[in-house]
Amino acid sequence: MTSRRGVVPLLVVLLAAGCSSSEPQKAQVATVTRTTVSEAVEAPATVGARATATLTAPASGTVARLYVQDGDTVKKGQILARISSPQARQQLSAARKADRQAARPVSFGGAPVTVRLPRLRLPSSLDAHVARSFARARKAARSIDNRAARARLLAAIDVADKSRQAQRRALGEVLDGLTRSLDQTLSQVSGQVSAGMSGLSASLASLRAASRSQTRAAVRAAEQTVDALVVRAPFGGVVTLGGASTAAGAGGLGALVSQLPAGLLGQAGAGQAAAPAGRSGGTIATGVPVAAGDPIVTVTDVSVLTLSADVDETDVLLVHRGTPAEVEFDAVTGGTYAATVTGVGVAPKEGATGGVSYPVRLRLGRGSYDDGSAAPAPKPGMSAVVRLAVRRSENATAVPASAIVTSGRETIVWAVREGRAERRVVRLGAQGDAVVEVLSGVSPGERVVVKGADAVRPGQTLS
């Protein structure tokens, strides 16, 4: 829970003496005046760094060399450690081999498929045999002595020969037509076969492209893993070696193997050596075995320190970006630091007592002691108390905080008018520790009860 605290004004309220020392008066009064009233909200906070990164081993291996020690200050890109991992390099070699295999083109080793048949024709020997037969028939007919009979027989042979020639031509035309029909049919069949082969070729090319995409991704992942064996600082900061152990294999060699094609996956698994046992006790030193995911170095950027405060729900609506604050640390006795709100969160956080608080981020500035000397810079993780100056009113009408009385839903003060108590309902503004701003109900110069106000009754005589 947070609490409200104010800043004591330089101008104090003048108190009026109400009675003699021998007979003290129950109620004391003071004069309403003008002064500066500041209202603050207190909240617990924790110091944080600008950025923190824990660098882990990308693959199983051993720490080949360390270039830094705890507390060293490093720059962005500086080499912090080198890890030796034969396993990762073997995986890269296997991935590149698979990629070269996937890059080989698919070929069927021949020209487009075509089918041809010989042209249908009558045997030339048959024509020669028929011609010889007709020639022998004519020769025999000419040997007949009867002229009339000879003439009729030769005429009959001529008619038969002409009929045979006509039939030969008709048969040739039929064979030519049949040949053309067969050629057309074979041409269509060849086109369909070629189209099928082209489709098969396109399908295989798509499969090859998909396989190549996987092998390229596997090569890139393997190359990144090998590159990450040289551990570099992602930004400037202070180094801490080691850290809490995390689950191994989440983002290193295991992720690489899962990206390989099925064929290569088996080959990679067969040639994969067993991962060395993870280190114990968080120790990082040259020669220490590490598993994929083990923390190697943590880099913390302390160039800008931040604060994370938990502000109670009753006060968080008063806090805005730019709200100034003062900070005190348990580790720096007497030191006070400046801070400024940089953001107010909207995600609620339930406290142990059932209340709700909201995260508030602040940028931490320099600190100083009461004597003006510089206070040391705190370290990330230190606890603090933040006093947020949520409201400040200059030249405000103010009364001592002890003059305020709550009566049901009303806030009142007892004013002194013509020596008697008069009940006044007031509206409050900024509320400090010692004084409270009054927006309405009383005016500067009037007197109000500041001690014993709970016992005052209307019309009571007051001096």
Coordinates of C-alpha atoms in Angstrom, one line a residue:
M1 CA 0.0 0.0 0.0
T2 CA 1.2 3.5 -0.7
S3 CA 0.7 6.4 1.7
R4 CA 0.4 10.2 1.2
R5 CA 3.1 12.5 2.6
G6 CA 3.5 16.2 2.0
V7 CA 6.4 18.7 2.0
V8 CA 6.5 21.0 5.0
P9 CA 6.2 24.6 3.7
L10 CA 8.7 27.2 4.6
L11 CA 6.0 29.5 5.8
V12 CA 4.5 28.0 8.9
V13 CA 1.0 28.9 10.3
L14 CA 1.1 31.3 13.2
L15 CA -0.5 29.8 16.3
A16 CA -2.4 31.9 18.7
A17 CA -2.1 31.3 22.4
G18 CA -5.5 30.3 23.9
C19 CA -5.0 30.3 27.6
S20 CA -2.6 30.6 30.5
S21 CA -0.1 27.9 31.4
S22 CA -1.9 27.3 34.7
E23 CA -5.3 26.7 33.1
P24 CA -4.8 25.3 29.5
Q25 CA -7.7 25.7 27.1
K26 CA -9.0 22.6 25.4
A27 CA -9.1 24.2 21.9
Q28 CA -6.3 26.1 20.2
V29 CA -6.7 28.2 17.1
A30 CA -4.5 29.3 14.2
T31 CA -4.7 31.8 11.4
V32 CA -5.5 30.8 7.9
T33 CA -2.7 31.9 5.6
R34 CA -1.3 31.5 2.1
T35 CA 1.6 29.2 1.4
T36 CA 2.9 26.5 -0.9
V37 CA 1.3 23.1 -0.4
S38 CA 2.8 19.9 -1.9
E39 CA 1.2 16.5 -1.9
A40 CA 3.2 13.3 -2.3
V41 CA 2.5 9.6 -2.7
E42 CA 4.9 7.0 -1.3
A43 CA 5.4 3.7 -3.0
P44 CA 8.0 0.8 -2.8
A45 CA 10.2 0.5 -5.8
T46 CA 13.1 -1.6 -7.2
V47 CA 16.1 -0.4 -9.3
G48 CA 16.3 -1.8 -12.8
A49 CA 18.9 -1.4 -15.6
R50 CA 18.3 0.1 -19.1
A51 CA 18.8 -3.4 -20.6
T52 CA 19.9 -6.8 -19.6
A53 CA 20.8 -9.7 -21.9
T54 CA 21.9 -13.3 -21.0
L55 CA 23.9 -14.8 -23.8
T56 CA 23.6 -18.6 -24.0
A57 CA 25.5 -21.4 -25.7
P58 CA 24.1 -22.1 -29.2
A59 CA 25.2 -25.7 -29.2
S60 CA 26.8 -28.3 -27.0
G61 CA 30.5 -28.0 -26.6
T62 CA 33.2 -26.6 -24.3
V63 CA 34.3 -23.1 -23.4
A64 CA 37.4 -22.6 -25.6
R65 CA 38.3 -19.2 -24.2
L66 CA 37.0 -16.4 -22.0
Y67 CA 37.9 -12.8 -22.7
V68 CA 36.2 -11.1 -19.7
Q69 CA 35.7 -11.5 -16.0
D70 CA 32.9 -10.5 -13.6
G71 CA 32.5 -6.7 -13.4
D72 CA 34.3 -5.9 -16.6
T73 CA 32.9 -3.1 -18.7
V74 CA 32.5 -4.0 -22.4
K75 CA 31.5 -2.3 -25.6
K76 CA 28.9 -3.4 -28.2
G77 CA 30.2 -6.1 -30.5
Q78 CA 33.2 -7.0 -28.2
I79 CA 34.1 -10.7 -28.1
L80 CA 33.3 -12.1 -24.7
A81 CA 33.9 -15.9 -25.2
R82 CA 34.5 -18.6 -27.8
I83 CA 32.8 -22.0 -27.7
S84 CA 34.2 -25.1 -29.3
S85 CA 31.5 -27.3 -30.8
P86 CA 32.5 -30.0 -33.3
Q87 CA 28.9 -31.1 -33.3
A88 CA 27.7 -27.8 -34.7
R89 CA 30.3 -27.8 -37.4
Q90 CA 29.5 -31.3 -38.4
Q91 CA 25.9 -30.3 -38.6
L92 CA 26.8 -27.4 -40.9
S93 CA 28.8 -29.7 -43.2
A94 CA 25.8 -32.2 -43.4
A95 CA 23.4 -29.3 -44.2
R96 CA 25.6 -28.0 -47.0
K97 CA 25.9 -31.5 -48.5
A98 CA 22.2 -32.0 -48.4
D99 CA 21.7 -28.6 -50.1
R100 CA 24.1 -29.5 -52.9
Q101 CA 22.2 -32.7 -53.5
A102 CA 18.9 -30.8 -53.6
A103 CA 20.3 -28.4 -56.1
R104 CA 20.9 -31.1 -58.8
P105 CA 18.5 -30.7 -61.7
V106 CA 15.9 -33.5 -62.6
S107 CA 16.3 -34.9 -66.1
F108 CA 14.6 -37.7 -68.0
G109 CA 17.6 -38.2 -70.4
G110 CA 15.8 -38.0 -73.8
A111 CA 13.8 -35.9 -76.3
P112 CA 10.0 -35.5 -76.2
V113 CA 8.2 -38.8 -76.7
T114 CA 7.0 -39.5 -80.3
V115 CA 5.4 -42.6 -82.0
R116 CA 5.5 -43.4 -85.7
L117 CA 4.2 -46.3 -87.9
P118 CA 5.3 -47.3 -91.4
R119 CA 3.1 -46.2 -94.4
L120 CA 0.5 -48.8 -95.5
R121 CA 1.3 -49.9 -99.1
L122 CA 0.6 -52.9 -101.4
P123 CA 3.7 -55.0 -102.0
S124 CA 5.5 -54.1 -105.2
S125 CA 6.2 -57.8 -105.9
L126 CA 2.4 -58.4 -106.2
D127 CA 2.0 -55.7 -108.9
A128 CA 5.0 -57.3 -110.8
H129 CA 3.5 -60.8 -110.5
V130 CA 0.1 -59.7 -111.8
A131 CA 1.7 -57.7 -114.7
R132 CA 3.7 -60.8 -115.7
S133 CA 0.5 -62.9 -115.6
F134 CA -1.3 -60.5 -117.9
A135 CA 1.7 -60.5 -120.2
R136 CA 1.7 -64.3 -120.5
A137 CA -2.1 -64.3 -121.1
R138 CA -1.7 -61.8 -124.0
K139 CA 1.1 -63.8 -125.4
A140 CA -1.0 -67.0 -125.3
A141 CA -3.9 -65.2 -126.9
R142 CA -1.8 -63.9 -129.8
S143 CA -0.8 -67.5 -130.7
I144 CA -4.5 -68.4 -131.6
D145 CA -4.9 -68.8 -135.4
N146 CA -8.6 -67.7 -135.4
R147 CA -8.4 -64.0 -135.9
A148 CA -11.9 -63.3 -134.5
A149 CA -11.3 -65.4 -131.4
R150 CA -7.9 -63.9 -130.9
A151 CA -9.3 -60.4 -131.1
R152 CA -12.1 -61.2 -128.6
L153 CA -9.7 -62.8 -126.1
L154 CA -7.2 -59.9 -126.2
A155 CA -10.1 -57.4 -125.7
A156 CA -11.2 -59.4 -122.7
I157 CA -7.7 -59.4 -121.3
D158 CA -7.4 -55.6 -121.8
V159 CA -10.7 -55.1 -120.0
A160 CA -9.6 -57.3 -117.1
D161 CA -6.2 -55.5 -116.9
K162 CA -7.9 -52.1 -116.8
S163 CA -10.3 -53.3 -114.1
R164 CA -7.3 -54.6 -112.1
Q165 CA -5.6 -51.2 -112.4
A166 CA -8.7 -49.3 -111.3
Q167 CA -9.1 -51.6 -108.3
R168 CA -5.4 -51.1 -107.6
R169 CA -5.8 -47.3 -107.5
A170 CA -8.9 -47.5 -105.3
L171 CA -7.1 -49.8 -102.9
G172 CA -4.1 -47.4 -102.8
E173 CA -6.5 -44.5 -101.9
V174 CA -8.0 -46.6 -99.1
L175 CA -4.6 -47.4 -97.8
D176 CA -3.5 -43.7 -98.0
G177 CA -6.6 -42.6 -96.0
L178 CA -6.0 -45.3 -93.4
T179 CA -2.4 -44.1 -93.1
R180 CA -3.5 -40.5 -92.6
S181 CA -6.0 -41.5 -89.9
L182 CA -3.4 -43.6 -88.0
D183 CA -0.9 -40.7 -88.2
Q184 CA -3.5 -38.3 -86.7
T185 CA -4.3 -40.7 -83.9
L186 CA -0.6 -41.3 -83.1
S187 CA 0.0 -37.6 -83.1
Q188 CA -2.7 -37.0 -80.4
V189 CA -1.3 -39.9 -78.4
S190 CA 2.2 -38.5 -78.6
G191 CA 1.0 -35.1 -77.4
Q192 CA -0.8 -36.5 -74.5
V193 CA 2.2 -38.6 -73.5
S194 CA 4.4 -35.5 -73.8
A195 CA 2.0 -33.4 -71.7
G196 CA 2.0 -36.1 -69.0
M197 CA 5.7 -36.1 -69.0
S198 CA 5.8 -32.3 -68.8
G199 CA 3.4 -32.3 -65.8
L200 CA 5.5 -34.9 -64.1
S201 CA 8.6 -32.9 -64.7
A202 CA 6.9 -29.8 -63.3
S203 CA 5.7 -31.7 -60.2
L204 CA 9.2 -33.0 -59.6
A205 CA 10.6 -29.5 -60.1
S206 CA 8.2 -28.2 -57.4
L207 CA 9.2 -30.9 -55.0
R208 CA 12.9 -30.1 -55.7
A209 CA 12.3 -26.4 -55.0
A210 CA 10.5 -27.2 -51.7
S211 CA 13.4 -29.5 -50.7
R212 CA 15.9 -26.9 -51.7
S213 CA 14.1 -24.3 -49.6
Q214 CA 14.3 -26.6 -46.5
T215 CA 18.0 -27.4 -47.1
R216 CA 18.8 -23.7 -47.5
A217 CA 17.0 -22.9 -44.3
A218 CA 18.9 -25.7 -42.6
V219 CA 22.2 -24.2 -43.9
R220 CA 21.4 -20.7 -42.7
A221 CA 20.4 -22.1 -39.3
A222 CA 23.6 -24.1 -39.1
E223 CA 25.7 -21.1 -40.1
Q224 CA 24.0 -18.9 -37.5
T225 CA 24.7 -21.6 -34.8
V226 CA 28.4 -21.7 -35.8
D227 CA 28.6 -17.9 -35.9
A228 CA 27.1 -17.7 -32.5
L229 CA 29.9 -19.9 -31.1
V230 CA 31.8 -16.6 -30.9
V231 CA 29.9 -14.8 -28.1
R232 CA 29.7 -11.0 -28.6
A233 CA 28.2 -8.2 -26.5
P234 CA 24.9 -7.1 -27.9
F235 CA 25.4 -3.7 -26.3
G236 CA 27.7 -1.9 -23.9
G237 CA 27.5 -2.7 -20.2
V238 CA 28.9 -4.6 -17.3
V239 CA 29.6 -8.3 -17.5
T240 CA 28.5 -11.1 -15.1
L241 CA 29.7 -14.6 -15.9
G242 CA 27.2 -17.5 -16.0
G243 CA 23.7 -17.4 -14.6
A244 CA 20.9 -19.8 -13.7
S245 CA 20.8 -22.9 -15.9
T246 CA 18.0 -23.1 -18.5
A247 CA 16.5 -25.9 -20.5
A248 CA 19.0 -27.0 -23.1
G249 CA 18.4 -27.4 -26.8
A250 CA 15.5 -24.9 -27.2
G251 CA 17.2 -22.8 -29.8
G252 CA 20.5 -24.3 -30.8
L253 CA 21.3 -27.6 -32.5
G254 CA 17.9 -29.2 -31.8
A255 CA 16.1 -26.5 -33.7
L256 CA 18.6 -26.9 -36.6
V257 CA 18.1 -30.6 -36.9
S258 CA 14.3 -30.2 -36.9
Q259 CA 14.5 -28.1 -40.0
L260 CA 16.4 -30.7 -42.1
P261 CA 14.6 -32.9 -44.7
A262 CA 13.6 -36.4 -43.7
G263 CA 16.5 -38.0 -45.6
L264 CA 19.1 -35.8 -44.2
L265 CA 17.6 -35.9 -40.8
G266 CA 18.5 -39.6 -40.5
Q267 CA 22.0 -39.1 -41.8
A268 CA 22.5 -36.2 -39.4
G269 CA 21.2 -38.3 -36.5
A270 CA 23.5 -41.2 -37.4
G271 CA 26.6 -39.1 -37.4
Q272 CA 25.7 -36.9 -34.4
A273 CA 27.9 -37.3 -31.3
A274 CA 26.3 -37.4 -27.9
A275 CA 26.1 -34.0 -26.3
P276 CA 28.4 -33.4 -23.4
A277 CA 26.9 -33.1 -19.9
G278 CA 25.9 -29.7 -18.9
R279 CA 28.1 -27.7 -16.5
S280 CA 27.2 -27.7 -12.8
G281 CA 27.0 -24.9 -10.2
G282 CA 26.8 -22.1 -12.7
T283 CA 30.6 -22.1 -13.2
I284 CA 32.0 -20.6 -16.4
A285 CA 35.7 -21.1 -17.2
T286 CA 37.9 -22.2 -20.0
G287 CA 37.4 -25.9 -20.7
V288 CA 34.1 -26.2 -18.9
P289 CA 31.5 -28.2 -20.9
V290 CA 28.3 -26.5 -21.8
A291 CA 25.0 -27.6 -23.3
A292 CA 22.9 -25.7 -25.8
G293 CA 21.0 -23.0 -23.9
D294 CA 23.4 -22.8 -20.9
P295 CA 24.0 -19.1 -19.9
I296 CA 27.5 -18.0 -20.7
V297 CA 27.6 -14.3 -20.0
T298 CA 25.1 -11.7 -18.8
V299 CA 25.6 -8.1 -20.0
T300 CA 23.8 -5.3 -18.1
D301 CA 23.6 -1.8 -19.4
V302 CA 23.7 0.5 -16.3
S303 CA 24.1 3.7 -18.3
V304 CA 20.5 4.6 -17.4
L305 CA 18.9 3.3 -14.2
T306 CA 15.2 2.9 -13.9
L307 CA 12.8 2.4 -11.1
S308 CA 9.7 0.2 -11.0
A309 CA 7.3 1.3 -8.3
D310 CA 3.9 -0.2 -7.3
V311 CA 1.4 2.6 -6.7
D312 CA -1.8 1.9 -4.9
E313 CA -5.1 2.1 -6.9
T314 CA -6.3 5.0 -4.7
D315 CA -3.3 7.1 -5.8
V316 CA -2.4 6.0 -9.3
L317 CA -4.8 8.3 -11.1
L318 CA -2.8 11.3 -9.6
V319 CA 0.4 10.0 -11.3
H320 CA 1.3 11.0 -14.8
R321 CA 4.2 11.0 -17.2
G322 CA 6.7 13.7 -16.1
T323 CA 5.6 13.6 -12.4
P324 CA 8.8 14.4 -10.3
A325 CA 9.8 12.3 -7.4
E326 CA 12.4 11.8 -4.6
V327 CA 13.9 8.5 -3.9
E328 CA 15.5 7.0 -0.8
F329 CA 17.5 3.7 -0.7
D330 CA 18.0 1.5 2.3
A331 CA 21.5 1.0 1.1
V332 CA 22.3 4.7 1.0
T333 CA 21.6 6.2 4.4
G334 CA 21.0 9.9 4.2
G335 CA 21.1 10.0 0.4
T336 CA 18.2 11.5 -1.7
Y337 CA 17.9 10.9 -5.5
A338 CA 15.8 12.7 -8.1
A339 CA 13.5 10.7 -10.4
T340 CA 10.9 11.4 -13.1
V341 CA 7.9 9.2 -14.1
T342 CA 8.3 7.9 -17.6
G343 CA 5.2 5.7 -17.8
V344 CA 2.2 4.4 -15.9
G345 CA 1.1 0.8 -16.5
V346 CA -2.5 -0.4 -16.9
A347 CA -2.1 -4.0 -15.8
P348 CA -3.2 -4.4 -12.1
K349 CA -1.2 -6.3 -9.6
E350 CA -2.9 -7.8 -6.5
G351 CA -1.1 -7.2 -3.3
A352 CA -0.7 -9.6 -0.3
T353 CA -3.5 -7.8 1.6
G354 CA -6.0 -7.9 -1.2
G355 CA -5.4 -4.4 -2.5
V356 CA -4.6 -3.6 -6.1
S357 CA -1.5 -1.6 -7.3
Y358 CA -0.3 -0.5 -10.7
P359 CA 3.3 -0.4 -12.1
V360 CA 4.9 3.0 -12.5
R361 CA 8.2 3.4 -14.3
L362 CA 10.6 6.2 -13.4
R363 CA 14.0 7.3 -14.7
L364 CA 16.5 7.6 -11.8
G365 CA 18.7 10.7 -11.6
R366 CA 21.7 11.7 -9.5
G367 CA 21.7 11.5 -5.8
S368 CA 23.2 13.6 -3.0
Y369 CA 23.7 13.5 0.8
D370 CA 22.4 16.1 3.2
D371 CA 25.8 18.0 3.1
G372 CA 25.5 18.3 -0.7
S373 CA 28.1 15.6 -1.6
A374 CA 27.4 13.1 -4.4
A375 CA 25.7 9.9 -3.4
P376 CA 26.9 6.6 -5.1
A377 CA 25.0 5.1 -8.0
P378 CA 22.7 2.3 -6.8
K379 CA 22.9 -1.2 -8.3
P380 CA 20.1 -3.0 -10.1
G381 CA 17.8 -4.9 -7.8
M382 CA 18.2 -2.6 -4.8
S383 CA 14.9 -1.6 -3.0
A384 CA 13.8 2.0 -2.5
V385 CA 11.0 4.2 -1.4
V386 CA 9.7 6.7 -4.0
R387 CA 7.9 9.9 -3.0
L388 CA 5.9 11.1 -6.0
A389 CA 5.0 14.8 -6.0
V390 CA 1.5 14.4 -7.4
R391 CA 0.2 17.9 -6.7
R392 CA 1.7 21.2 -5.8
S393 CA -0.1 24.5 -5.3
E394 CA 1.6 27.8 -5.1
N395 CA 0.2 30.7 -2.9
A396 CA -2.6 28.4 -1.8
T397 CA -5.1 29.1 1.0
A398 CA -3.9 26.6 3.7
V399 CA -4.8 25.4 7.1
P400 CA -2.9 22.9 9.4
A401 CA -3.8 19.3 8.7
S402 CA -5.0 19.0 12.3
A403 CA -7.8 21.5 11.6
I404 CA -9.6 19.1 9.1
V405 CA -12.5 17.1 10.5
T406 CA -14.4 14.4 8.6
S407 CA -18.1 14.4 9.3
G408 CA -19.9 11.7 7.3
R409 CA -19.4 12.6 3.7
E410 CA -18.4 16.2 4.5
T411 CA -15.1 17.7 5.4
I412 CA -15.3 20.6 7.8
V413 CA -13.3 23.0 9.9
W414 CA -14.3 25.0 13.0
A415 CA -13.8 28.7 12.3
V416 CA -13.9 31.4 14.9
R417 CA -16.4 34.1 14.3
E418 CA -17.1 36.8 16.9
G419 CA -15.4 34.6 19.5
R420 CA -17.6 31.5 18.9
A421 CA -17.2 28.3 16.9
E422 CA -18.8 28.2 13.5
R423 CA -19.0 25.0 11.4
R424 CA -17.7 25.4 7.9
V425 CA -17.8 22.8 5.1
V426 CA -14.6 23.0 3.0
R427 CA -13.4 21.6 -0.2
L428 CA -9.7 20.4 -0.2
G429 CA -7.0 20.6 -2.8
A430 CA -3.4 19.4 -2.3
Q431 CA -2.9 17.6 1.0
G432 CA 0.5 17.8 2.6
D433 CA 1.9 16.4 5.8
A434 CA 1.6 19.6 7.8
V435 CA -0.8 21.8 5.9
V436 CA -3.7 21.2 3.6
E437 CA -5.0 23.4 0.7
V438 CA -8.6 24.7 1.1
L439 CA -10.3 25.5 -2.1
S440 CA -13.5 26.9 -0.5
G441 CA -15.0 27.4 2.9
V442 CA -12.4 29.7 4.6
S443 CA -10.3 32.7 3.6
P444 CA -6.8 33.9 4.5
G445 CA -6.8 35.8 7.8
E446 CA -9.6 33.9 9.4
R447 CA -8.9 31.8 12.5
V448 CA -9.7 28.1 12.7
V449 CA -9.4 25.5 15.5
V450 CA -6.2 23.4 15.1
K451 CA -6.2 21.5 18.4
G452 CA -9.2 19.8 20.0
A453 CA -11.4 20.3 16.9
D454 CA -13.1 16.9 17.4
A455 CA -14.6 18.2 20.7
V456 CA -15.8 21.6 19.5
R457 CA -19.6 22.3 19.3
P458 CA -21.4 24.9 17.3
G459 CA -21.5 28.3 19.2
Q460 CA -18.8 27.2 21.7
T461 CA -16.9 30.2 23.0
L462 CA -13.4 30.4 21.7
S463 CA -10.8 33.0 22.4

